[in-house]
Amino acid sequence: MDRLIALQHLIGNTCCKIRLKVYHEELATEWRGGFGLPTRGYIEVSGPERISDIEWIELDPIVVTYIGRLVPPKVTVVIDEIILGLNNEGIEYKTVKGSIRVYGQQLR
């Protein structure tokens, strides 16, 4: 649970989007701006899922910030901050097609 809380803080601090995949689903969720921990043993991105059912969580290291209609969005790459935060917490990760993937077995 401590790793999930650390991951939640990391996502909040970097403003990156996440998605997750559960074992019994074919597709991952849509990209979202964060996740909740509604009760012990559960995580909520697009709906509550048991933590034990999570195959992986991916973090998108490219943050796009909408500024205004006449100004192009601000694009920030936060991969270094994500990697530093994961390493500080001892959370192993893999880079998959530009995203940072954390496997669910580490979060139980």
mmCIF file of C-alpha atoms in Angstrom:
data_model
loop_
_atom_site.group_PDB
_atom_site.id
_atom_site.type_symbol
_atom_site.label_atom_id
_atom_site.label_comp_id
_atom_site.label_asym_id
_atom_site.label_seq_id
_atom_site.Cartn_x
_atom_site.Cartn_y
_atom_site.Cartn_z
ATOM 1 C CA MET A 1 0.000 0.000 0.000
ATOM 2 C CA ASP A 2 2.912 2.358 0.706
ATOM 3 C CA ARG A 3 4.141 1.996 -2.872
ATOM 4 C CA LEU A 4 0.678 2.853 -4.183
ATOM 5 C CA ILE A 5 0.560 5.985 -2.051
ATOM 6 C CA ALA A 6 4.058 6.949 -3.250
ATOM 7 C CA LEU A 7 2.960 6.328 -6.852
ATOM 8 C CA GLN A 8 -0.158 8.435 -6.291
ATOM 9 C CA HIS A 9 1.962 11.330 -4.980
ATOM 10 C CA LEU A 10 4.398 10.995 -7.890
ATOM 11 C CA ILE A 11 1.550 11.171 -10.405
ATOM 12 C CA GLY A 12 0.080 14.185 -8.621
ATOM 13 C CA ASN A 13 3.423 16.001 -8.514
ATOM 14 C CA THR A 14 4.287 15.397 -12.178
ATOM 15 C CA CYS A 15 0.702 15.815 -13.488
ATOM 16 C CA CYS A 16 1.232 12.827 -15.788
ATOM 17 C CA LYS A 17 -1.644 10.703 -17.017
ATOM 18 C CA ILE A 18 -2.007 7.023 -16.227
ATOM 19 C CA ARG A 19 -3.865 3.970 -17.392
ATOM 20 C CA LEU A 20 -4.018 0.432 -16.102
ATOM 21 C CA LYS A 21 -4.744 -3.045 -17.326
ATOM 22 C CA VAL A 22 -6.398 -5.752 -15.320
ATOM 23 C CA TYR A 23 -5.823 -9.438 -15.992
ATOM 24 C CA HIS A 24 -9.403 -10.298 -16.979
ATOM 25 C CA GLU A 25 -9.791 -7.425 -19.501
ATOM 26 C CA GLU A 26 -8.366 -7.388 -23.023
ATOM 27 C CA LEU A 27 -7.777 -3.628 -23.169
ATOM 28 C CA ALA A 28 -6.296 -1.087 -20.813
ATOM 29 C CA THR A 29 -8.347 1.805 -19.446
ATOM 30 C CA GLU A 30 -8.346 5.221 -21.079
ATOM 31 C CA TRP A 31 -5.632 7.659 -19.996
ATOM 32 C CA ARG A 32 -6.685 9.525 -16.832
ATOM 33 C CA GLY A 33 -5.279 12.284 -14.691
ATOM 34 C CA GLY A 34 -4.773 10.235 -11.543
ATOM 35 C CA PHE A 35 -6.202 7.483 -9.397
ATOM 36 C CA GLY A 36 -7.904 7.011 -6.091
ATOM 37 C CA LEU A 37 -7.594 4.472 -3.323
ATOM 38 C CA PRO A 38 -11.232 4.142 -2.223
ATOM 39 C CA THR A 39 -10.643 1.362 0.289
ATOM 40 C CA ARG A 40 -7.883 -1.018 1.296
ATOM 41 C CA GLY A 41 -7.045 -3.455 -1.511
ATOM 42 C CA TYR A 42 -8.675 -1.410 -4.289
ATOM 43 C CA ILE A 43 -7.550 1.184 -6.822
ATOM 44 C CA GLU A 44 -9.813 3.394 -8.912
ATOM 45 C CA VAL A 45 -8.884 4.833 -12.304
ATOM 46 C CA SER A 46 -12.058 4.451 -14.362
ATOM 47 C CA GLY A 47 -13.766 2.208 -11.817
ATOM 48 C CA PRO A 48 -12.729 0.311 -8.703
ATOM 49 C CA GLU A 49 -10.473 -2.682 -9.317
ATOM 50 C CA ARG A 50 -8.842 -5.038 -6.862
ATOM 51 C CA ILE A 51 -5.138 -4.352 -6.630
ATOM 52 C CA SER A 52 -4.506 -8.087 -6.953
ATOM 53 C CA ASP A 53 -6.184 -7.972 -10.410
ATOM 54 C CA ILE A 54 -3.866 -5.252 -11.785
ATOM 55 C CA GLU A 55 -1.501 -6.518 -14.480
ATOM 56 C CA TRP A 56 0.241 -3.156 -14.945
ATOM 57 C CA ILE A 57 -0.032 0.620 -14.584
ATOM 58 C CA GLU A 58 1.458 2.891 -17.248
ATOM 59 C CA LEU A 59 2.518 6.499 -16.770
ATOM 60 C CA ASP A 60 2.670 8.894 -19.730
ATOM 61 C CA PRO A 61 5.802 11.040 -19.330
ATOM 62 C CA ILE A 62 4.563 13.690 -21.789
ATOM 63 C CA VAL A 63 2.365 16.274 -20.065
ATOM 64 C CA VAL A 64 0.297 18.541 -22.309
ATOM 65 C CA THR A 65 -1.089 21.655 -20.600
ATOM 66 C CA TYR A 66 -3.848 23.594 -22.312
ATOM 67 C CA ILE A 67 -3.161 27.328 -22.006
ATOM 68 C CA GLY A 68 -5.775 29.000 -24.155
ATOM 69 C CA ARG A 69 -7.531 29.098 -27.467
ATOM 70 C CA LEU A 70 -4.959 31.312 -29.158
ATOM 71 C CA VAL A 71 -1.858 29.869 -27.510
ATOM 72 C CA PRO A 72 -0.445 26.431 -28.334
ATOM 73 C CA PRO A 73 -0.454 23.946 -25.466
ATOM 74 C CA LYS A 74 2.637 23.632 -23.298
ATOM 75 C CA VAL A 75 4.347 20.239 -23.673
ATOM 76 C CA THR A 76 6.577 19.057 -20.841
ATOM 77 C CA VAL A 77 8.515 15.790 -20.649
ATOM 78 C CA VAL A 78 8.660 14.515 -17.051
ATOM 79 C CA ILE A 79 10.353 11.158 -17.613
ATOM 80 C CA ASP A 80 13.367 12.044 -15.455
ATOM 81 C CA GLU A 81 11.131 13.021 -12.517
ATOM 82 C CA ILE A 82 9.102 9.810 -12.856
ATOM 83 C CA ILE A 83 12.185 7.589 -13.004
ATOM 84 C CA LEU A 84 13.781 9.371 -10.048
ATOM 85 C CA GLY A 85 10.601 8.996 -7.993
ATOM 86 C CA LEU A 86 10.234 5.306 -8.831
ATOM 87 C CA ASN A 87 13.887 4.624 -8.053
ATOM 88 C CA ASN A 88 13.609 6.467 -4.705
ATOM 89 C CA GLU A 89 10.712 4.187 -3.731
ATOM 90 C CA GLY A 90 12.375 1.021 -5.015
ATOM 91 C CA ILE A 91 9.649 0.470 -7.600
ATOM 92 C CA GLU A 92 10.858 -1.394 -10.673
ATOM 93 C CA TYR A 93 9.613 -0.228 -14.063
ATOM 94 C CA LYS A 94 9.985 -0.845 -17.768
ATOM 95 C CA THR A 95 9.834 1.589 -20.661
ATOM 96 C CA VAL A 96 7.235 0.387 -23.171
ATOM 97 C CA LYS A 97 6.607 2.452 -26.330
ATOM 98 C CA GLY A 98 7.549 5.680 -24.557
ATOM 99 C CA SER A 99 5.474 5.016 -21.429
ATOM 100 C CA ILE A 100 6.693 3.932 -18.018
ATOM 101 C CA ARG A 101 5.133 0.602 -16.985
ATOM 102 C CA VAL A 102 4.937 -0.625 -13.399
ATOM 103 C CA TYR A 103 3.774 -4.213 -12.976
ATOM 104 C CA GLY A 104 0.992 -4.884 -10.515
ATOM 105 C CA GLN A 105 2.712 -7.552 -8.412
ATOM 106 C CA GLN A 106 4.963 -4.818 -6.961
ATOM 107 C CA LEU A 107 1.962 -2.887 -5.656
ATOM 108 C CA ARG A 108 0.335 -5.624 -3.586
#
